[in-house]
mmCIF file with all atom_site columns, C-alpha atoms in Angstrom:
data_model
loop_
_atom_site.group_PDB
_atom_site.id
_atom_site.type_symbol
_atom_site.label_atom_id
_atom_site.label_alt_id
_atom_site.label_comp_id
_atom_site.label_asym_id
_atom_site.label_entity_id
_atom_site.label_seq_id
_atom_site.pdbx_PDB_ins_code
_atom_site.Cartn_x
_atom_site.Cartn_y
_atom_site.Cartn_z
_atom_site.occupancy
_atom_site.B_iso_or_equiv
_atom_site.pdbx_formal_charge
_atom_site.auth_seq_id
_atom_site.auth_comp_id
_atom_site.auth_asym_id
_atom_site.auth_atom_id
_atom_site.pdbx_PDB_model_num
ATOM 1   C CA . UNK A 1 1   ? 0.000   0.000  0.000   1.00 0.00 ? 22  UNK A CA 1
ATOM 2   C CA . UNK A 1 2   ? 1.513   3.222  -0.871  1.00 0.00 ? 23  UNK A CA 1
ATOM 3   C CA . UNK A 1 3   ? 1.996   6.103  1.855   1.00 0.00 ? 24  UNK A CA 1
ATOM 4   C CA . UNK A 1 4   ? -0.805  8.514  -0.271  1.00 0.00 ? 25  UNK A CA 1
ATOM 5   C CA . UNK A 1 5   ? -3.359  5.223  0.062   1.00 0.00 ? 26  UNK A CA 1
ATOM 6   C CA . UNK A 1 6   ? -2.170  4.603  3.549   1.00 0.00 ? 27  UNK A CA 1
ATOM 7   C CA . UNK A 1 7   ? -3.136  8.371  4.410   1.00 0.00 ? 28  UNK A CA 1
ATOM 8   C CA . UNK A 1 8   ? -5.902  8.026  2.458   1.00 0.00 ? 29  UNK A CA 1
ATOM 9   C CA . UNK A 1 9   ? -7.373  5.736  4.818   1.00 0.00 ? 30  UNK A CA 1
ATOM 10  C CA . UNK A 1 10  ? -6.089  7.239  7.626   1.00 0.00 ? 31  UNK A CA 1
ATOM 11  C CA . UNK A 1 11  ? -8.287  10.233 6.626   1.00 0.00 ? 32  UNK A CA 1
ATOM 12  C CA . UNK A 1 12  ? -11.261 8.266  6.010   1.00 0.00 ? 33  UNK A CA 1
ATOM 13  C CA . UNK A 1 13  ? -11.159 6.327  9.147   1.00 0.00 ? 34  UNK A CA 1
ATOM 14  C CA . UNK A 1 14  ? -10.669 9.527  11.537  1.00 0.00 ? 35  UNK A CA 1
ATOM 15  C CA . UNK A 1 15  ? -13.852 11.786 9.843   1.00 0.00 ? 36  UNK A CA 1
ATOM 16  C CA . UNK A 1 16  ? -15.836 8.215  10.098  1.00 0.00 ? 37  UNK A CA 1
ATOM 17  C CA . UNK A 1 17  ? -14.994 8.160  13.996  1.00 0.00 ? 38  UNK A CA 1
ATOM 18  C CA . UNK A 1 18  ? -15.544 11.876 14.015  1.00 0.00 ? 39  UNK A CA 1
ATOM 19  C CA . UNK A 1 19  ? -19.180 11.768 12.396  1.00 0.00 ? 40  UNK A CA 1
ATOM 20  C CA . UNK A 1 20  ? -19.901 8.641  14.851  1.00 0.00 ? 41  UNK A CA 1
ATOM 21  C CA . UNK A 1 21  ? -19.463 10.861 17.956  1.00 0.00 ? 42  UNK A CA 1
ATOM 22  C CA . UNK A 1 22  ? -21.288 13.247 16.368  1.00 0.00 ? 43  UNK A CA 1
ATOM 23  C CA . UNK A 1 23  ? -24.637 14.582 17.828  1.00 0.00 ? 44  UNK A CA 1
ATOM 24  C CA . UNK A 1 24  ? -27.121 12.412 18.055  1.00 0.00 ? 45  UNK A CA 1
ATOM 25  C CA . UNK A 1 25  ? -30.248 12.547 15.540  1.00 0.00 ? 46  UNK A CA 1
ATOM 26  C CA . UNK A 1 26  ? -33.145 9.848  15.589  1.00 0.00 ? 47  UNK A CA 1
ATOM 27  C CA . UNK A 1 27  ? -34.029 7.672  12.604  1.00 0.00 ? 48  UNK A CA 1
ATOM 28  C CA . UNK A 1 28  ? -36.970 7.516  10.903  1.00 0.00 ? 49  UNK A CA 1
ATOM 29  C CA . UNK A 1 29  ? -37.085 4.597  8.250   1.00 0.00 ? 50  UNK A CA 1
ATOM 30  C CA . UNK A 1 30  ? -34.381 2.840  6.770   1.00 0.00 ? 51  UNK A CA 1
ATOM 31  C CA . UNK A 1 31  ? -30.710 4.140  7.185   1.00 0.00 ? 52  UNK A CA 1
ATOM 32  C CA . UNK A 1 32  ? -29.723 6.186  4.626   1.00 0.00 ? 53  UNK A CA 1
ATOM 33  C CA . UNK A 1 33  ? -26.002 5.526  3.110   1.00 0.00 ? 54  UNK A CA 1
ATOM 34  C CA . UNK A 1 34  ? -24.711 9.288  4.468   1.00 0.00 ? 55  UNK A CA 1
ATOM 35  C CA . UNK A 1 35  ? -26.035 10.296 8.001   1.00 0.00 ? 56  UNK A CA 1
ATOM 36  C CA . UNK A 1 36  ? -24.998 13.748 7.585   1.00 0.00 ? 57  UNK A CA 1
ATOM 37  C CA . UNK A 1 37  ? -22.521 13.998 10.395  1.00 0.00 ? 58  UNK A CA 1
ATOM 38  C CA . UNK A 1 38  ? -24.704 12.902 13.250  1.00 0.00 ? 59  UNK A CA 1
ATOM 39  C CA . UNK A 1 39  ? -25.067 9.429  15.565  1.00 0.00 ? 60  UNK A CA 1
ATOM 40  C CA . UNK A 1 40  ? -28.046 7.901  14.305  1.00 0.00 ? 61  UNK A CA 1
ATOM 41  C CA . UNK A 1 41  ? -30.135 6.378  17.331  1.00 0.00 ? 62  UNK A CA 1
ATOM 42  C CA . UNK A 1 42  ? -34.064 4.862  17.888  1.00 0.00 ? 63  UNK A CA 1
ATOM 43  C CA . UNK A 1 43  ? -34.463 7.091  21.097  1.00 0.00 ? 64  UNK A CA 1
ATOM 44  C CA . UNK A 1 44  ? -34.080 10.719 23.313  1.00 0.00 ? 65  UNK A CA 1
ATOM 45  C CA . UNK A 1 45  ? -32.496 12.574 23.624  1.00 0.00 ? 66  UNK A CA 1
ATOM 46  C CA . UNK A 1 46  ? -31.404 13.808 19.533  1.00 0.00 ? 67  UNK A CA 1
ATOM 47  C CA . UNK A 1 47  ? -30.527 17.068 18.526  1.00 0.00 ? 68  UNK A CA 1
ATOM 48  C CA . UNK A 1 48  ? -32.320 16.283 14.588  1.00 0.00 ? 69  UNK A CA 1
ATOM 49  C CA . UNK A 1 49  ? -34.151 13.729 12.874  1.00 0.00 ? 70  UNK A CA 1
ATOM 50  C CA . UNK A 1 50  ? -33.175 12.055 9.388   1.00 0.00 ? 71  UNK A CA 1
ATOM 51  C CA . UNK A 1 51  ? -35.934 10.230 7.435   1.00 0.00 ? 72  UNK A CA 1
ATOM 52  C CA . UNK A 1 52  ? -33.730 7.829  5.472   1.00 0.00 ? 73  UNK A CA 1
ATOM 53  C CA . UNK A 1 53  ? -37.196 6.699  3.494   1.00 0.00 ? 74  UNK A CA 1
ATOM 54  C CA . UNK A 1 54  ? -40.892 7.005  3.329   1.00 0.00 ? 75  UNK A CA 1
ATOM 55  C CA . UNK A 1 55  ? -43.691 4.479  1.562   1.00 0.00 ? 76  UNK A CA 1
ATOM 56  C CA . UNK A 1 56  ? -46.298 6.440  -0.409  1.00 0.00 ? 77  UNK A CA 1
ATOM 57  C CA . UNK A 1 57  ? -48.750 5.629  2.244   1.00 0.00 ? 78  UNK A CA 1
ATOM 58  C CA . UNK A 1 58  ? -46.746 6.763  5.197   1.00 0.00 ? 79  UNK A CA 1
ATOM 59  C CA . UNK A 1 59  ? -46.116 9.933  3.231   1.00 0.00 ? 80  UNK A CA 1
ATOM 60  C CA . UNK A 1 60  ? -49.757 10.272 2.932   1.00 0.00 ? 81  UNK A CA 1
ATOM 61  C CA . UNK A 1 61  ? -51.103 9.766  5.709   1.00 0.00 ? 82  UNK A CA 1
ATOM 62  C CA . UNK A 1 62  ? -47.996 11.484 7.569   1.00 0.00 ? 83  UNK A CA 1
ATOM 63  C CA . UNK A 1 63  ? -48.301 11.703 11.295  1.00 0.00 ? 84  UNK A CA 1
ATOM 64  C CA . UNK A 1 64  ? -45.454 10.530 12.929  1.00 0.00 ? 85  UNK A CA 1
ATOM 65  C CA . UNK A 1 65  ? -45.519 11.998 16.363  1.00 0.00 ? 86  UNK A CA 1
ATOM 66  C CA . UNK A 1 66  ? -41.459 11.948 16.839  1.00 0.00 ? 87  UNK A CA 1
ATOM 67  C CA . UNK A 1 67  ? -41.149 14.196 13.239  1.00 0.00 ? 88  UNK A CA 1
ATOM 68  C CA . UNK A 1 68  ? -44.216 16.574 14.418  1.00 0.00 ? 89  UNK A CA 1
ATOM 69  C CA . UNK A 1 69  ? -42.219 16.855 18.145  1.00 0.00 ? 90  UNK A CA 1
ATOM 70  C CA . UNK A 1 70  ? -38.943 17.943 16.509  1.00 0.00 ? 91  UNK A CA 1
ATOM 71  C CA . UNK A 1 71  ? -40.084 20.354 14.150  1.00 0.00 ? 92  UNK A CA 1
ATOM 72  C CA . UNK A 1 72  ? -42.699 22.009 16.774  1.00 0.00 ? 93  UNK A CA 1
ATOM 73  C CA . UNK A 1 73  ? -39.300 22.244 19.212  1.00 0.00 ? 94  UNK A CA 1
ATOM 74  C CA . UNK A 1 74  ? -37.390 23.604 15.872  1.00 0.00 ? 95  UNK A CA 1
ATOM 75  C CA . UNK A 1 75  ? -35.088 20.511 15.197  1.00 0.00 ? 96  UNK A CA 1
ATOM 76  C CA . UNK A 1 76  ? -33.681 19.977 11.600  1.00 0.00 ? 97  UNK A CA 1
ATOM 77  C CA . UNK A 1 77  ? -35.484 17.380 10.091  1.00 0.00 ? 98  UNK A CA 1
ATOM 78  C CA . UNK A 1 78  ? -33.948 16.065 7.043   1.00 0.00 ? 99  UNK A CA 1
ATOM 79  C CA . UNK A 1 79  ? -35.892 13.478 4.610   1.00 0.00 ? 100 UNK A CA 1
ATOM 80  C CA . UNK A 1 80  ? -32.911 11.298 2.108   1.00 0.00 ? 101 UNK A CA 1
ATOM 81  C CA . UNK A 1 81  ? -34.984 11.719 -1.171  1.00 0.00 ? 102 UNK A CA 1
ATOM 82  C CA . UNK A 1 82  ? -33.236 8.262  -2.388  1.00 0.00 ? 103 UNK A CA 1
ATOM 83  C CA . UNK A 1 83  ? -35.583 6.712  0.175   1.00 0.00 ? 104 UNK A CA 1
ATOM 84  C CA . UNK A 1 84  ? -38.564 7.885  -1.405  1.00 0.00 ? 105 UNK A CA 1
ATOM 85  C CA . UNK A 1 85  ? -38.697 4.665  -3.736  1.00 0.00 ? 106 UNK A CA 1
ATOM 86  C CA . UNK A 1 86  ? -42.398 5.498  -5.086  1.00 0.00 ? 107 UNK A CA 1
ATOM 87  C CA . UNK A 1 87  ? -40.939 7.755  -7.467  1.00 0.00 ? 108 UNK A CA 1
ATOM 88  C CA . UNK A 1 88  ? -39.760 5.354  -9.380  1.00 0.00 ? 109 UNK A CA 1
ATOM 89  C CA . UNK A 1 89  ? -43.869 5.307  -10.067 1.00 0.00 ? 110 UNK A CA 1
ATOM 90  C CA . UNK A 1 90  ? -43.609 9.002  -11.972 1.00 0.00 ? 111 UNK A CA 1
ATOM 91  C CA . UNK A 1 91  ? -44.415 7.659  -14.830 1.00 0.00 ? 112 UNK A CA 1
ATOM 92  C CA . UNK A 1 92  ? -47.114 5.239  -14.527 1.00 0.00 ? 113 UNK A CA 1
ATOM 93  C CA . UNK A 1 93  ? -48.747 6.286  -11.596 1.00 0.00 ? 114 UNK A CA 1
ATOM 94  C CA . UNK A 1 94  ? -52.370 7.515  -11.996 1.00 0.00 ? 115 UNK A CA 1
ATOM 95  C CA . UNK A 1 95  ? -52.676 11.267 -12.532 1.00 0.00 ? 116 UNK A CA 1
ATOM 96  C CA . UNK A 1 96  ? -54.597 12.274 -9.111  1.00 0.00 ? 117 UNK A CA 1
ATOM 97  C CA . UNK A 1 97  ? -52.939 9.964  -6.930  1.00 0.00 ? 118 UNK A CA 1
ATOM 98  C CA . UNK A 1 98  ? -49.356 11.288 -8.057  1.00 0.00 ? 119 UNK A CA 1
ATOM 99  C CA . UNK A 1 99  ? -50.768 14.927 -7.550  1.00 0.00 ? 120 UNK A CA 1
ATOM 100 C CA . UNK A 1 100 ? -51.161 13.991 -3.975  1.00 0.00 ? 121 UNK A CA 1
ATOM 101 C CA . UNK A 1 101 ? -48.096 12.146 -3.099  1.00 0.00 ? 122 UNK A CA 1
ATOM 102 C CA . UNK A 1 102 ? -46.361 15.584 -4.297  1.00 0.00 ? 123 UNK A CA 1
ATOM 103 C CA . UNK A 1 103 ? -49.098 17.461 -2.535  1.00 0.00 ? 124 UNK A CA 1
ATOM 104 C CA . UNK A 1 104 ? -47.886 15.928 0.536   1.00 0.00 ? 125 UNK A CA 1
ATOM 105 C CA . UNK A 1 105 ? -43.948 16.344 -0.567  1.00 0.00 ? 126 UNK A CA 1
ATOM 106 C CA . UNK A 1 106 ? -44.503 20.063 -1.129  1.00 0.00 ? 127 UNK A CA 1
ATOM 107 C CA . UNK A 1 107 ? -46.571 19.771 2.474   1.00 0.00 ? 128 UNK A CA 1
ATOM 108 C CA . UNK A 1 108 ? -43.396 18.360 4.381   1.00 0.00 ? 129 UNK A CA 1
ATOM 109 C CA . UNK A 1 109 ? -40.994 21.083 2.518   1.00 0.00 ? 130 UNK A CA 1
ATOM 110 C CA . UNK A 1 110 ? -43.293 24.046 4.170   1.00 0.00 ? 131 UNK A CA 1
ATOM 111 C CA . UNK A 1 111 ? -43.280 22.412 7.449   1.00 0.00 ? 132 UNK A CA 1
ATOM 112 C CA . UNK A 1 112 ? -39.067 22.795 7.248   1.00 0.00 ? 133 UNK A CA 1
ATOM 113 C CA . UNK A 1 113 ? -38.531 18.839 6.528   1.00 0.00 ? 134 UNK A CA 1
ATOM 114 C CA . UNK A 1 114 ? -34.879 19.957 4.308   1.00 0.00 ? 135 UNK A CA 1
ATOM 115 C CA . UNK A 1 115 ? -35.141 17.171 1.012   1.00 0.00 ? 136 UNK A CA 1
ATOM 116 C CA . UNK A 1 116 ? -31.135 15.976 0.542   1.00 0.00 ? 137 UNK A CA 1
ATOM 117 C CA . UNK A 1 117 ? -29.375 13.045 -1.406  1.00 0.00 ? 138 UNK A CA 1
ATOM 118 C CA . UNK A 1 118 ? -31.256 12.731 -4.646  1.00 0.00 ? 139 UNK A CA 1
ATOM 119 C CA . UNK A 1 119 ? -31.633 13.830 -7.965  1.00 0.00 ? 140 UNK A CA 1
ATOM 120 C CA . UNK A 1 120 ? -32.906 17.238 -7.631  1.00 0.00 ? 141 UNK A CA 1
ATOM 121 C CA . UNK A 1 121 ? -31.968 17.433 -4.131  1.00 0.00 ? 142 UNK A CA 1
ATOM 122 C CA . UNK A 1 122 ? -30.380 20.289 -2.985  1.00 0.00 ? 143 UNK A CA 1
ATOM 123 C CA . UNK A 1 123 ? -26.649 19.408 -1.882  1.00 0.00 ? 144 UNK A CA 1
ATOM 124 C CA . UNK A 1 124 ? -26.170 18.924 1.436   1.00 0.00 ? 145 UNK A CA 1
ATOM 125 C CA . UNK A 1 125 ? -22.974 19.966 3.203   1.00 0.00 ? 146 UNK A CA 1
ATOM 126 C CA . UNK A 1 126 ? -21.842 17.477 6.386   1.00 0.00 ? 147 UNK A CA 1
ATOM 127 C CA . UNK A 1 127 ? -19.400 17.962 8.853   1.00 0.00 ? 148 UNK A CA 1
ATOM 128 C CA . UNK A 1 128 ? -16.953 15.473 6.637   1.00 0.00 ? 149 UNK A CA 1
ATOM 129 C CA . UNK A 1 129 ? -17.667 17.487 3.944   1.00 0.00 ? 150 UNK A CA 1
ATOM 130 C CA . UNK A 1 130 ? -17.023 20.825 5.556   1.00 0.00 ? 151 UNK A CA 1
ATOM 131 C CA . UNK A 1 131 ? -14.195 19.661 6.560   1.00 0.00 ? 152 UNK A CA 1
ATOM 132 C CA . UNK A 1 132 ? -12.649 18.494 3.247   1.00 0.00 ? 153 UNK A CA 1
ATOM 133 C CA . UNK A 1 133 ? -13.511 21.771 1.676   1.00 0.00 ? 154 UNK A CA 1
ATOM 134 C CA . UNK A 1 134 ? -11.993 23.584 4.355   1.00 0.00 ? 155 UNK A CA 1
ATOM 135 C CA . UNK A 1 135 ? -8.419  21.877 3.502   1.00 0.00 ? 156 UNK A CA 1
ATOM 136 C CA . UNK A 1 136 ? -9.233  22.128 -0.101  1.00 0.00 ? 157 UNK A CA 1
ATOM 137 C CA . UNK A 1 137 ? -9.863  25.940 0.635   1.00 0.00 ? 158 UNK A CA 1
ATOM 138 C CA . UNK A 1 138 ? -13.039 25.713 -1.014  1.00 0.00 ? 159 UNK A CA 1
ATOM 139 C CA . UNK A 1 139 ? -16.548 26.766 -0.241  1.00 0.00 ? 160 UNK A CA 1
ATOM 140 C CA . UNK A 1 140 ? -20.096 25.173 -0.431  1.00 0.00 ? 161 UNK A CA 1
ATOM 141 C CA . UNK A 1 141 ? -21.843 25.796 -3.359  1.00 0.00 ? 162 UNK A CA 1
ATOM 142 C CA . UNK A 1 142 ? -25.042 28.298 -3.713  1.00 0.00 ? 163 UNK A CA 1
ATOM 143 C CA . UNK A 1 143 ? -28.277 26.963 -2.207  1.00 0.00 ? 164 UNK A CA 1
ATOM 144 C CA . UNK A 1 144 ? -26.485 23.997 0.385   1.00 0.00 ? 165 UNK A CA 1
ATOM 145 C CA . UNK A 1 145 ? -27.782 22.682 3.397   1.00 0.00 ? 166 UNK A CA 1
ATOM 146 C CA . UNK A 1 146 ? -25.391 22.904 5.693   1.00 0.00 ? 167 UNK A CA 1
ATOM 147 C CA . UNK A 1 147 ? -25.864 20.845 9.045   1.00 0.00 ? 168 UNK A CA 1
ATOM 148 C CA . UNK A 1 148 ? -25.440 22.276 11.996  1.00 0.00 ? 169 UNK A CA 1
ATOM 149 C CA . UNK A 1 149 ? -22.026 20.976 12.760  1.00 0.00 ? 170 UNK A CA 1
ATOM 150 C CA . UNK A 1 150 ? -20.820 21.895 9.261   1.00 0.00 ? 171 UNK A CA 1
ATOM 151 C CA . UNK A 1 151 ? -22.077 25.339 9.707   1.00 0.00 ? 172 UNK A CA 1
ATOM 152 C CA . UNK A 1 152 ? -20.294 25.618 12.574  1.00 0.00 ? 173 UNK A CA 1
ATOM 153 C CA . UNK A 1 153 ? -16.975 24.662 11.441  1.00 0.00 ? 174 UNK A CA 1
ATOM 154 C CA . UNK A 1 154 ? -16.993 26.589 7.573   1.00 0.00 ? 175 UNK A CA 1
ATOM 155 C CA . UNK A 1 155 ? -17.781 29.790 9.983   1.00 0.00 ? 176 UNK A CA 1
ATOM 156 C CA . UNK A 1 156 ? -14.949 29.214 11.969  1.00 0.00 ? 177 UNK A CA 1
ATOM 157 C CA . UNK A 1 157 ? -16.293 28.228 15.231  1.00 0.00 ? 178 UNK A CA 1
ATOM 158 C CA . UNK A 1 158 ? -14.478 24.957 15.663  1.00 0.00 ? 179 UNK A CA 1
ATOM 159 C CA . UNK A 1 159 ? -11.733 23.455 13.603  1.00 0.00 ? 180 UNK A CA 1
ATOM 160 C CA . UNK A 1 160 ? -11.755 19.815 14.994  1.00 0.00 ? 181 UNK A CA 1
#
């Protein structure tokens, strides 16, 4: 293994551990393959919520009590659009039922639930993330979601 590969890994290993003790956000569905920087758990206390996916039905008929809680108390919510497999449907789906299902997308986006991951999605800027643009000297692009850990270190609060 050369040295660059070696540190490579390195890298990767330390801003895994890093996200892991993260804060902690509850999930809601299947895990999604990024967890934006935070420890994902099934219980309080969380600081966010990540929907890694939602059924047509449960978008429908959306009531989960833990998402309502957290976004009455102001926590980010964040829904992984690559969970929201009914999409897949666009095309064949009849006409009224798919104006509901986005209906009730458009619903969750005015409540504050921030849409990430997908094909559309706005990008979404994690602490790992923040932290490789901050040694690359870069900055996120127009219109990211930043978490809240990100935010914190691209405005200089904590360089960790």
């Amino acid at each position: 293994m050369t040295e660059e590969r070696l540190a490579d890994r390195v890298a990767e290993e330390v801003l895994r551990r890093l996200e892991s003790a993260g804060p902690a956000a509850l999930l809601v569905g299947d895990r999604p393959p990024d967890a934006l920087g935070y420890h994902l758990t099934a219980a309080p206390p969380y600081e966010a919520v990540l929907i890694g996916s939602l059924t047509a039905s449960e978008l429908l008929s959306f009531a989960d009590g833990r998402v309502l809680e957290a976004l009455l108390r102001g926590l980010p919510v964040y829904l992984y659009e690559g969970g929201l497999r009914y999409r897949a449907h666009a095309a064949t789906a009849n006409r009224s039922l798919w104006a509901r299902i986005t209906a009730a997308e458009r619903a969750l986006r005015q409540w504050g639930v921030r849409f990430y991951g997908a094909d559309g999605g706005r990008t979404l800027i994690t602490a790992a993330r923040a932290r490789q643009l901050l040694a690359r000297g870069g900055t996120p692009p127009a219109g990211a979601l930043l978490t809240p850990l990100a935010r914190e270190l691209l405005e200089g609060g904590t360089r960790s």
